[in-house]
Short mmCIF file of C-alpha atoms in Angstrom, two decimals:
data_model
loop_
_atom_site.label_atom_id
_atom_site.label_comp_id
_atom_site.label_asym_id
_atom_site.label_seq_id
_atom_site.Cartn_x
_atom_site.Cartn_y
_atom_site.Cartn_z
CA MET A 744 4.96 15.76 -33.24
CA VAL A 745 1.94 15.93 -30.97
CA VAL A 746 0.95 13.56 -28.12
CA ALA A 747 -2.38 12.05 -29.17
CA ASP A 748 -3.07 9.95 -26.08
CA LYS A 749 -1.19 10.54 -22.86
CA ASN A 750 -2.29 7.25 -21.37
CA CYS A 751 -2.87 4.72 -24.06
CA SER A 752 -2.71 1.00 -23.37
CA LYS A 753 -0.10 -0.75 -25.45
CA ILE A 754 -0.38 -4.25 -23.85
CA HIS A 755 -2.88 -6.20 -25.94
CA TYR A 756 -4.87 -9.26 -24.91
CA ILE A 757 -4.32 -12.31 -27.10
CA SER A 758 -5.65 -14.94 -24.70
CA SER A 759 -5.91 -15.38 -20.94
CA ASN A 760 -2.33 -16.69 -20.90
CA ILE A 761 -0.83 -14.67 -23.72
CA TYR A 762 -0.38 -10.89 -24.07
CA CYS A 763 1.26 -8.75 -26.80
CA CYS A 764 2.97 -5.34 -26.65
CA GLY A 765 2.67 -3.29 -29.85
CA ALA A 766 5.08 -0.72 -31.27
CA GLY A 767 4.86 0.96 -34.68
CA THR A 768 1.62 1.89 -36.37
CA ALA A 769 -0.95 1.99 -33.55
CA ALA A 770 -3.94 0.96 -35.66
CA ASP A 771 -1.99 -1.97 -37.12
CA THR A 772 -0.91 -3.26 -33.68
CA GLU A 773 -4.49 -2.97 -32.33
CA MET A 774 -6.26 -4.61 -35.24
CA THR A 775 -3.65 -7.29 -35.81
CA THR A 776 -3.66 -8.36 -32.17
CA GLN A 777 -7.48 -8.35 -32.08
CA LEU A 778 -7.71 -10.48 -35.21
CA ILE A 779 -5.26 -13.10 -34.00
CA ALA A 780 -6.91 -13.06 -30.55
CA SER A 781 -10.22 -13.78 -32.14
CA ASN A 782 -8.91 -16.56 -34.34
CA LEU A 783 -6.91 -18.00 -31.46
CA GLU A 784 -10.08 -18.22 -29.34
CA LEU A 785 -11.86 -20.14 -32.06
CA HIS A 786 -8.78 -22.38 -32.47
CA ALA A 787 -8.73 -23.06 -28.73
CA LEU A 788 -12.35 -24.12 -28.79
CA SER A 789 -11.55 -26.44 -31.72
CA THR A 790 -8.55 -28.00 -29.98
CA GLY A 791 -10.08 -27.97 -26.53
CA ARG A 792 -6.72 -26.81 -25.18
CA LEU A 793 -5.18 -23.63 -23.79
CA PRO A 794 -3.57 -21.67 -26.67
CA ARG A 795 0.18 -21.87 -27.07
CA VAL A 796 2.43 -18.83 -27.52
CA VAL A 797 4.13 -20.43 -30.58
CA THR A 798 0.67 -20.60 -32.22
CA ALA A 799 0.07 -16.91 -31.74
CA ASN A 800 3.59 -16.25 -33.08
CA ARG A 801 2.93 -18.35 -36.17
CA MET A 802 -0.46 -16.73 -36.85
CA LEU A 803 0.96 -13.25 -36.45
CA LYS A 804 4.04 -13.75 -38.62
CA GLN A 805 2.14 -15.49 -41.45
CA MET A 806 -0.23 -12.52 -41.69
CA LEU A 807 2.53 -9.84 -41.44
CA PHE A 808 4.62 -11.60 -44.10
CA ARG A 809 1.64 -11.83 -46.41
CA TYR A 810 1.37 -8.00 -46.24
CA GLN A 811 5.09 -7.59 -47.01
CA GLY A 812 5.73 -5.06 -44.31
CA TYR A 813 2.82 -2.78 -45.17
CA ILE A 814 1.25 -3.59 -41.80
CA GLY A 815 3.60 -1.63 -39.54
CA ALA A 816 3.22 -3.82 -36.43
CA ALA A 817 6.35 -4.46 -34.36
CA LEU A 818 5.33 -6.76 -31.53
CA VAL A 819 6.66 -8.25 -28.35
CA LEU A 820 4.71 -11.40 -27.69
CA GLY A 821 4.80 -13.21 -24.37
CA GLY A 822 2.91 -15.82 -22.48
CA VAL A 823 2.91 -19.07 -20.53
CA ASP A 824 1.49 -22.33 -21.87
CA VAL A 825 1.81 -26.12 -21.26
CA THR A 826 5.33 -26.05 -22.68
CA GLY A 827 6.48 -23.22 -20.37
CA PRO A 828 7.08 -19.44 -20.62
CA HIS A 829 7.96 -17.97 -24.03
CA LEU A 830 8.99 -14.57 -25.40
CA TYR A 831 9.08 -13.52 -29.02
CA SER A 832 9.74 -10.35 -31.01
CA ILE A 833 7.83 -10.04 -34.30
CA TYR A 834 8.89 -7.54 -37.05
CA PRO A 835 6.55 -5.86 -39.55
CA HIS A 836 7.96 -7.91 -42.49
CA GLY A 837 7.15 -11.15 -40.62
CA SER A 838 10.51 -12.28 -39.07
CA THR A 839 10.47 -13.49 -35.48
CA ASP A 840 13.11 -13.95 -32.83
CA LYS A 841 12.87 -16.18 -29.73
CA LEU A 842 15.03 -14.61 -27.01
CA PRO A 843 15.35 -14.21 -23.21
CA TYR A 844 14.88 -10.45 -23.59
CA VAL A 845 13.61 -8.25 -26.47
CA THR A 846 12.80 -4.63 -27.20
CA MET A 847 11.00 -2.93 -30.07
CA GLY A 848 10.12 0.60 -31.16
CA SER A 849 11.91 3.94 -31.20
CA GLY A 850 12.97 3.56 -27.59
CA SER A 851 14.25 0.00 -28.18
CA LEU A 852 17.95 0.99 -28.12
CA ALA A 853 17.59 2.82 -24.80
CA ALA A 854 15.65 -0.13 -23.32
CA MET A 855 18.04 -2.72 -24.76
CA ALA A 856 21.01 -0.86 -23.29
CA VAL A 857 19.42 -1.34 -19.84
CA PHE A 858 18.78 -5.04 -20.52
CA GLU A 859 22.32 -5.66 -21.72
CA ASP A 860 23.63 -3.95 -18.63
CA LYS A 861 21.55 -5.67 -15.99
CA TYR A 862 19.91 -8.82 -17.35
CA LYS A 863 20.79 -12.13 -15.61
CA PRO A 864 19.20 -15.53 -16.26
CA ASP A 865 16.78 -16.88 -13.65
CA MET A 866 15.86 -13.55 -11.97
CA GLU A 867 13.21 -13.29 -9.25
CA GLU A 868 9.79 -11.82 -10.22
CA GLU A 869 10.37 -8.55 -8.38
CA GLU A 870 13.89 -8.17 -9.85
CA ALA A 871 12.50 -8.75 -13.34
CA LYS A 872 9.63 -6.27 -12.86
CA GLN A 873 12.10 -3.63 -11.74
CA LEU A 874 14.39 -4.34 -14.73
CA VAL A 875 11.56 -4.03 -17.21
CA ARG A 876 10.45 -0.82 -15.48
CA ASP A 877 13.98 0.57 -15.79
CA ALA A 878 14.17 -0.36 -19.46
CA ILE A 879 10.90 1.41 -20.32
CA ALA A 880 11.97 4.43 -18.16
CA ALA A 881 15.18 4.70 -20.22
CA GLY A 882 12.94 5.01 -23.31
CA ILE A 883 10.63 7.52 -21.61
CA TYR A 884 13.41 9.87 -20.56
CA ASN A 885 15.78 9.53 -23.52
CA ASP A 886 13.57 8.82 -26.52
CA LEU A 887 11.25 11.53 -27.88
CA GLY A 888 8.82 8.90 -29.20
CA SER A 889 8.19 7.57 -25.72
CA GLY A 890 6.70 9.19 -22.63
CA SER A 891 4.16 9.12 -19.80
CA ASN A 892 3.76 6.13 -17.53
CA ILE A 893 4.81 2.45 -17.34
CA ASP A 894 2.36 -0.49 -17.53
CA ILE A 895 3.42 -4.06 -16.73
CA CYS A 896 1.87 -7.45 -17.39
CA VAL A 897 3.28 -10.41 -15.48
CA ILE A 898 2.23 -13.81 -16.78
CA SER A 899 2.83 -16.92 -14.72
CA LYS A 900 1.52 -20.50 -14.80
CA ASN A 901 -1.12 -19.84 -12.15
CA LYS A 902 -1.31 -16.04 -12.02
CA LEU A 903 -1.86 -13.02 -14.23
CA ASP A 904 -1.00 -9.47 -13.07
CA PHE A 905 -2.02 -6.69 -15.40
CA ILE A 906 -0.57 -3.70 -13.50
CA ARG A 907 -1.66 -0.45 -15.07
CA PRO A 908 0.14 1.74 -14.17
CA TYR A 909 3.09 0.07 -12.50
CA ASP A 910 4.96 3.36 -12.25
CA VAL A 911 3.68 6.87 -12.71
CA ALA A 912 6.89 8.27 -14.23
CA ASN A 913 5.44 11.59 -15.27
CA ARG A 914 2.96 13.02 -12.84
CA LYS A 915 0.97 16.05 -14.06
CA GLY A 916 1.65 19.14 -11.95
CA GLU A 917 -0.90 20.24 -9.31
CA ARG A 918 -2.45 23.66 -10.00
CA TYR A 919 -1.85 25.84 -6.98
CA GLY A 920 -4.75 28.37 -7.32
CA ARG A 921 -7.63 29.76 -9.35
CA TYR A 922 -6.47 31.85 -12.26
CA LYS A 923 -9.84 33.00 -13.58
CA CYS A 924 -10.35 36.74 -13.87
CA GLU A 925 -13.62 37.96 -12.31
CA ARG A 926 -16.11 39.82 -14.45
CA GLY A 927 -15.32 43.49 -14.02
CA THR A 928 -11.56 43.07 -14.06
CA THR A 929 -11.52 44.75 -17.50
CA ALA A 930 -13.69 47.86 -17.59
CA VAL A 931 -16.24 47.91 -20.48
CA LEU A 932 -16.43 51.43 -21.85
CA THR A 933 -19.03 51.06 -24.58
CA GLU A 934 -21.25 48.29 -25.93
CA ASN A 935 -22.58 48.19 -29.50
CA VAL A 936 -24.93 45.39 -30.64
CA ALA A 937 -25.16 45.12 -34.45
CA HIS A 938 -28.24 43.20 -35.68
CA LEU A 939 -27.48 41.03 -38.70
CA GLU A 940 -30.22 41.42 -41.33
CA ILE A 941 -30.93 38.07 -43.01
CA GLU A 942 -33.47 38.09 -45.89
CA VAL A 943 -35.40 34.86 -46.45
CA VAL A 944 -35.26 34.34 -50.19
CA ASP A 945 -36.91 30.90 -50.67
CA GLU A 946 -38.51 28.22 -48.49
CA THR A 947 -39.08 24.70 -49.68
CA VAL A 948 -40.14 21.54 -47.87
CA GLN A 949 -38.78 18.23 -49.17
CA THR A 950 -40.23 15.11 -47.66
CA MET A 951 -38.10 12.04 -46.93
CA ASP A 952 -39.35 8.75 -48.46
CA THR A 953 -40.15 6.80 -45.34
CA SER A 954 -42.34 4.15 -46.95
CA MET B 930 35.76 5.96 -46.76
CA VAL B 931 37.12 4.81 -43.45
CA THR B 932 34.88 5.64 -40.53
CA GLY B 933 34.92 5.50 -36.76
CA THR B 934 31.87 4.83 -34.60
CA SER B 935 30.84 6.25 -31.21
CA VAL B 936 32.89 8.46 -28.88
CA LEU B 937 31.83 8.67 -25.21
CA GLY B 938 32.60 11.30 -22.61
CA VAL B 939 31.82 11.70 -18.90
CA LYS B 940 32.71 14.45 -16.39
CA PHE B 941 33.79 13.55 -12.87
CA GLU B 942 34.97 15.31 -9.73
CA GLY B 943 38.36 16.75 -10.77
CA GLY B 944 38.39 15.95 -14.50
CA VAL B 945 36.89 14.26 -17.50
CA VAL B 946 37.19 10.91 -19.19
CA ILE B 947 36.58 10.19 -22.91
CA ALA B 948 36.76 6.91 -24.79
CA ALA B 949 36.61 5.50 -28.30
CA ASP B 950 37.19 2.09 -29.77
CA MET B 951 40.11 1.40 -32.09
CA MET B 952 38.20 0.41 -35.21
CA GLY B 953 38.30 1.98 -38.64
CA SER B 954 35.42 0.56 -40.64
CA TYR B 955 35.21 0.51 -44.41
CA GLY B 956 31.47 0.11 -44.73
CA SER B 957 30.75 -3.32 -43.29
CA LEU B 958 34.43 -4.36 -43.48
CA ALA B 959 36.45 -4.16 -40.26
CA ARG B 960 39.39 -2.68 -42.16
CA PHE B 961 41.64 -1.25 -39.46
CA ARG B 962 41.44 -2.66 -35.93
CA SER B 963 44.23 -0.76 -34.18
CA ILE B 964 43.77 2.88 -34.98
CA SER B 965 43.56 5.67 -32.42
CA ARG B 966 40.60 8.00 -32.58
CA LEU B 967 41.70 10.03 -29.58
CA LEU B 968 44.03 13.05 -29.84
CA ARG B 969 45.97 14.61 -27.03
CA VAL B 970 45.98 18.37 -27.84
CA ASN B 971 47.87 19.63 -24.84
CA ASP B 972 48.19 18.99 -21.07
CA SER B 973 44.67 20.20 -20.49
CA THR B 974 42.73 18.99 -23.55
CA VAL B 975 41.85 15.75 -25.37
CA LEU B 976 39.75 15.27 -28.47
CA GLY B 977 37.90 12.21 -29.74
CA ALA B 978 36.49 11.92 -33.29
CA SER B 979 33.85 9.75 -34.96
CA GLY B 980 33.06 9.73 -38.69
CA ASP B 981 35.56 10.11 -41.49
CA TYR B 982 38.99 9.07 -40.34
CA ALA B 983 40.75 10.98 -43.13
CA ASP B 984 39.12 14.22 -41.95
CA PHE B 985 40.21 13.40 -38.41
CA GLN B 986 43.76 12.95 -39.63
CA TYR B 987 43.60 16.32 -41.38
CA LEU B 988 42.19 17.93 -38.22
CA THR B 989 45.01 16.33 -36.22
CA GLN B 990 47.57 17.86 -38.51
CA VAL B 991 46.02 21.35 -38.18
CA ILE B 992 45.63 21.17 -34.45
CA ASN B 993 49.16 19.88 -33.90
CA GLN B 994 50.53 22.71 -36.04
CA MET B 995 48.49 25.24 -33.99
CA VAL B 996 49.96 23.86 -30.75
CA ILE B 997 53.52 24.05 -32.18
CA ASP B 998 52.94 27.67 -33.33
CA GLU B 999 51.66 28.55 -29.90
CA GLU B 1000 54.70 26.96 -28.28
CA LEU B 1001 56.93 29.02 -30.52
CA LEU B 1002 55.08 32.16 -29.53
CA GLY B 1003 56.24 31.46 -26.02
CA ASP B 1004 53.81 33.83 -24.30
CA GLY B 1005 53.11 31.46 -21.45
CA HIS B 1006 49.54 30.74 -22.68
CA SER B 1007 48.19 27.45 -23.81
CA TYR B 1008 44.92 26.65 -25.51
CA SER B 1009 42.12 25.89 -23.07
CA PRO B 1010 39.57 23.14 -23.83
CA LYS B 1011 36.87 25.76 -24.19
CA ALA B 1012 39.00 27.68 -26.66
CA ILE B 1013 39.64 24.54 -28.78
CA HIS B 1014 35.94 23.76 -28.71
CA SER B 1015 34.97 27.29 -29.71
CA TRP B 1016 37.54 27.32 -32.56
CA LEU B 1017 36.48 23.94 -33.83
CA THR B 1018 32.84 24.98 -33.78
CA ARG B 1019 33.68 27.87 -36.10
CA VAL B 1020 35.76 25.65 -38.36
CA MET B 1021 33.07 22.98 -38.68
CA TYR B 1022 30.26 25.48 -39.24
CA ASN B 1023 32.19 27.44 -41.84
CA ARG B 1024 33.05 24.22 -43.71
CA ARG B 1025 29.38 23.18 -43.76
CA SER B 1026 28.43 26.66 -44.98
CA LYS B 1027 30.72 26.13 -47.98
CA ILE B 1028 29.00 22.79 -48.60
CA ASN B 1029 32.33 20.97 -47.88
CA PRO B 1030 32.06 19.67 -44.38
CA LEU B 1031 34.52 17.77 -42.25
CA TRP B 1032 32.50 14.60 -41.87
CA ASN B 1033 33.12 14.20 -38.18
CA THR B 1034 31.43 14.37 -34.79
CA VAL B 1035 33.93 15.42 -32.16
CA VAL B 1036 33.97 15.23 -28.40
CA ILE B 1037 36.38 17.61 -26.61
CA GLY B 1038 37.30 16.90 -22.99
CA GLY B 1039 39.53 18.85 -20.68
CA PHE B 1040 40.38 20.28 -17.27
CA TYR B 1041 41.41 23.91 -17.01
CA ASN B 1042 41.55 26.37 -14.09
CA GLY B 1043 40.06 23.83 -11.74
CA GLU B 1044 37.03 23.19 -13.98
CA SER B 1045 36.05 20.17 -16.00
CA PHE B 1046 35.02 20.72 -19.64
CA LEU B 1047 33.10 18.38 -21.98
CA GLY B 1048 32.00 19.63 -25.38
CA TYR B 1049 30.46 18.29 -28.59
CA VAL B 1050 30.78 19.57 -32.17
CA ASP B 1051 29.44 17.92 -35.24
CA MET B 1052 29.80 18.37 -39.03
CA LEU B 1053 26.87 20.81 -39.11
CA GLY B 1054 28.52 23.03 -36.54
CA VAL B 1055 26.01 21.98 -33.85
CA ALA B 1056 27.85 22.49 -30.52
CA TYR B 1057 26.95 22.03 -26.90
CA GLU B 1058 28.33 21.07 -23.48
CA ALA B 1059 26.90 18.48 -21.11
CA PRO B 1060 27.93 16.30 -18.15
CA THR B 1061 27.76 13.22 -20.43
CA LEU B 1062 28.26 13.02 -24.14
CA ALA B 1063 28.05 10.36 -26.85
CA THR B 1064 28.25 10.39 -30.61
CA GLY B 1065 26.67 8.06 -33.15
CA TYR B 1066 25.08 4.92 -31.75
CA GLY B 1067 26.47 5.89 -28.36
CA ALA B 1068 23.74 8.56 -28.21
CA PHE B 1069 21.09 5.84 -28.35
CA LEU B 1070 22.69 3.06 -26.36
CA ALA B 1071 25.16 4.66 -23.95
CA GLN B 1072 23.64 8.04 -23.19
CA PRO B 1073 20.57 6.64 -21.37
CA LEU B 1074 22.82 4.65 -19.05
CA MET B 1075 25.21 7.50 -18.43
CA ARG B 1076 22.36 9.91 -17.67
CA GLU B 1077 20.72 7.38 -15.30
CA THR B 1078 23.97 6.94 -13.37
CA LEU B 1079 24.53 10.68 -13.03
CA GLU B 1080 20.95 11.23 -11.97
CA LYS B 1081 21.43 8.94 -9.00
CA LYS B 1082 24.88 10.37 -8.26
CA PRO B 1083 25.58 13.78 -9.86
CA SER B 1084 29.22 13.85 -8.77
CA LEU B 1085 31.32 10.81 -9.74
CA THR B 1086 34.83 9.80 -8.70
CA LYS B 1087 37.46 9.03 -11.38
CA GLU B 1088 37.04 5.30 -10.82
CA GLU B 1089 33.26 5.47 -11.02
CA ALA B 1090 33.45 7.42 -14.25
CA ARG B 1091 35.92 4.90 -15.71
CA ASP B 1092 33.63 2.02 -14.73
CA LEU B 1093 30.62 3.78 -16.30
CA ILE B 1094 32.57 4.23 -19.55
CA GLU B 1095 33.66 0.60 -19.56
CA ARG B 1096 30.07 -0.63 -19.01
CA CYS B 1097 28.85 1.59 -21.88
CA MET B 1098 31.67 0.48 -24.24
CA LYS B 1099 30.69 -3.19 -23.53
CA ILE B 1100 27.06 -2.54 -24.43
CA LEU B 1101 28.11 -0.74 -27.62
CA TYR B 1102 30.21 -3.80 -28.53
CA TYR B 1103 27.13 -5.99 -28.01
CA ARG B 1104 24.79 -3.83 -30.01
CA ASP B 1105 26.63 -1.58 -32.51
CA ALA B 1106 27.49 -3.63 -35.58
CA ARG B 1107 30.43 -1.34 -36.47
CA SER B 1108 32.05 -1.41 -33.03
CA PHE B 1109 35.07 -3.31 -31.72
CA ASN B 1110 36.10 -4.70 -28.39
CA ARG B 1111 39.54 -2.87 -28.26
CA TYR B 1112 39.39 0.73 -27.07
CA GLU B 1113 41.31 3.61 -25.62
CA VAL B 1114 40.49 5.91 -22.66
CA ALA B 1115 41.79 9.42 -22.08
CA ILE B 1116 41.57 10.87 -18.60
CA VAL B 1117 42.23 14.58 -18.02
CA THR B 1118 42.85 15.94 -14.53
CA GLU B 1119 44.87 18.76 -13.07
CA LYS B 1120 47.87 16.41 -13.29
CA GLY B 1121 47.52 16.33 -17.06
CA VAL B 1122 46.48 13.85 -19.71
CA GLU B 1123 46.64 10.10 -19.35
CA VAL B 1124 45.79 7.95 -22.41
CA GLU B 1125 45.14 4.34 -21.43
CA GLY B 1126 45.07 1.65 -24.02
CA PRO B 1127 44.67 -0.51 -25.94
CA LEU B 1128 42.15 -2.08 -23.53
CA THR B 1129 40.07 -5.11 -24.36
CA LEU B 1130 36.44 -5.65 -23.41
CA GLU B 1131 35.34 -8.94 -21.88
CA ALA B 1132 32.00 -9.93 -23.39
CA ASN B 1133 29.59 -12.22 -21.59
CA TRP B 1134 27.90 -14.71 -23.98
CA ASP B 1135 26.23 -16.88 -21.30
CA ILE B 1136 22.74 -16.13 -22.64
CA ALA B 1137 23.75 -17.97 -25.81
CA HIS B 1138 22.64 -21.20 -24.02
CA LEU B 1139 19.12 -19.80 -23.85
CA VAL B 1140 18.87 -19.04 -27.59
CA SER B 1141 17.82 -21.67 -30.06
CA GLY B 1142 16.04 -21.05 -33.37
CA PHE B 1143 13.60 -18.23 -34.04
CA GLU B 1144 10.35 -19.92 -33.15
#
């Protein structure tokens, strides 16, 4: 398994008050969240209201169910609307759960262990940010499918904080010196240039039809 | 076949502690809820097994006979935890090589010559030692918590190790669908082996008030 992107952004925009984290097939999470974000914007213009999290949830699950699990998007959807703050987990086959804390992906057990250990209802913002950071860190250090840094998105009634990165958990090492060998380090004893004879057999000009 | 779920192990200053719940599952049926998955080998070694309970019972028979035979020899020596671990590794690997494995994952804990020992052997013969160990779902749910605790404090006291184990057993009860809230703990120090149990986990279901429906 190779790391394709050491700093990819997994927190997707759905609307100004709703964001969605995506685990599973990266292309599916990206395109699915973009599609629903687009449709939700049109819907918001039609209703004249700020979009609701339950609406995004309904749109996402109806699409994922229609594709019977073939779209491998495992999502954590969160946001604040007129009815308050809401958190959902959405599975590739289209089921959803509405819970105080959720985790998805290969590192979900490591992260959930941290939540089950330290979650309390009605935490302060800083406490909650630290808890989420710790949960992701558990995945980074104990799950081979997770790594690199931690991004956080805090959504409140009047404020949005998209903190990227919140914690640089894996800093790349500083190189201490120059390691390039100067020309002349290896002595050149002989040099032999062989000219490659290429015979031109045929030459044709074909014009493109630019009419 | 009857199976047991996770076994946990943690080293501390002056000994080791291992734990396993008391459940024997029959697929999704909670068939036996009061069976012991921990074995006291001798005054310096304990063994915890997950996987096939029948194979664990066979292993218990073999090990107990070995301990008796050693006693009869009367040469003043007793099996060290490292020796048991080494022997078991060979047994498990040779069984797998004959395509007839003992379907278990075993944690061996002990204290011998002033040193703590914590080892893992599985049905493939994969064996290693570490400051914290967990089999089955414990590797996914408990190991991250155990490692985090040891990172902050590399040397734990007996009480801290016990508390860590209890916290981890609780989370396994929350999240492992084949776990149970009754468990045993075995603590090995220079004083010998102490098997505590059956202990019961207190689960906190307060968040239930926050859960309603799926949308």
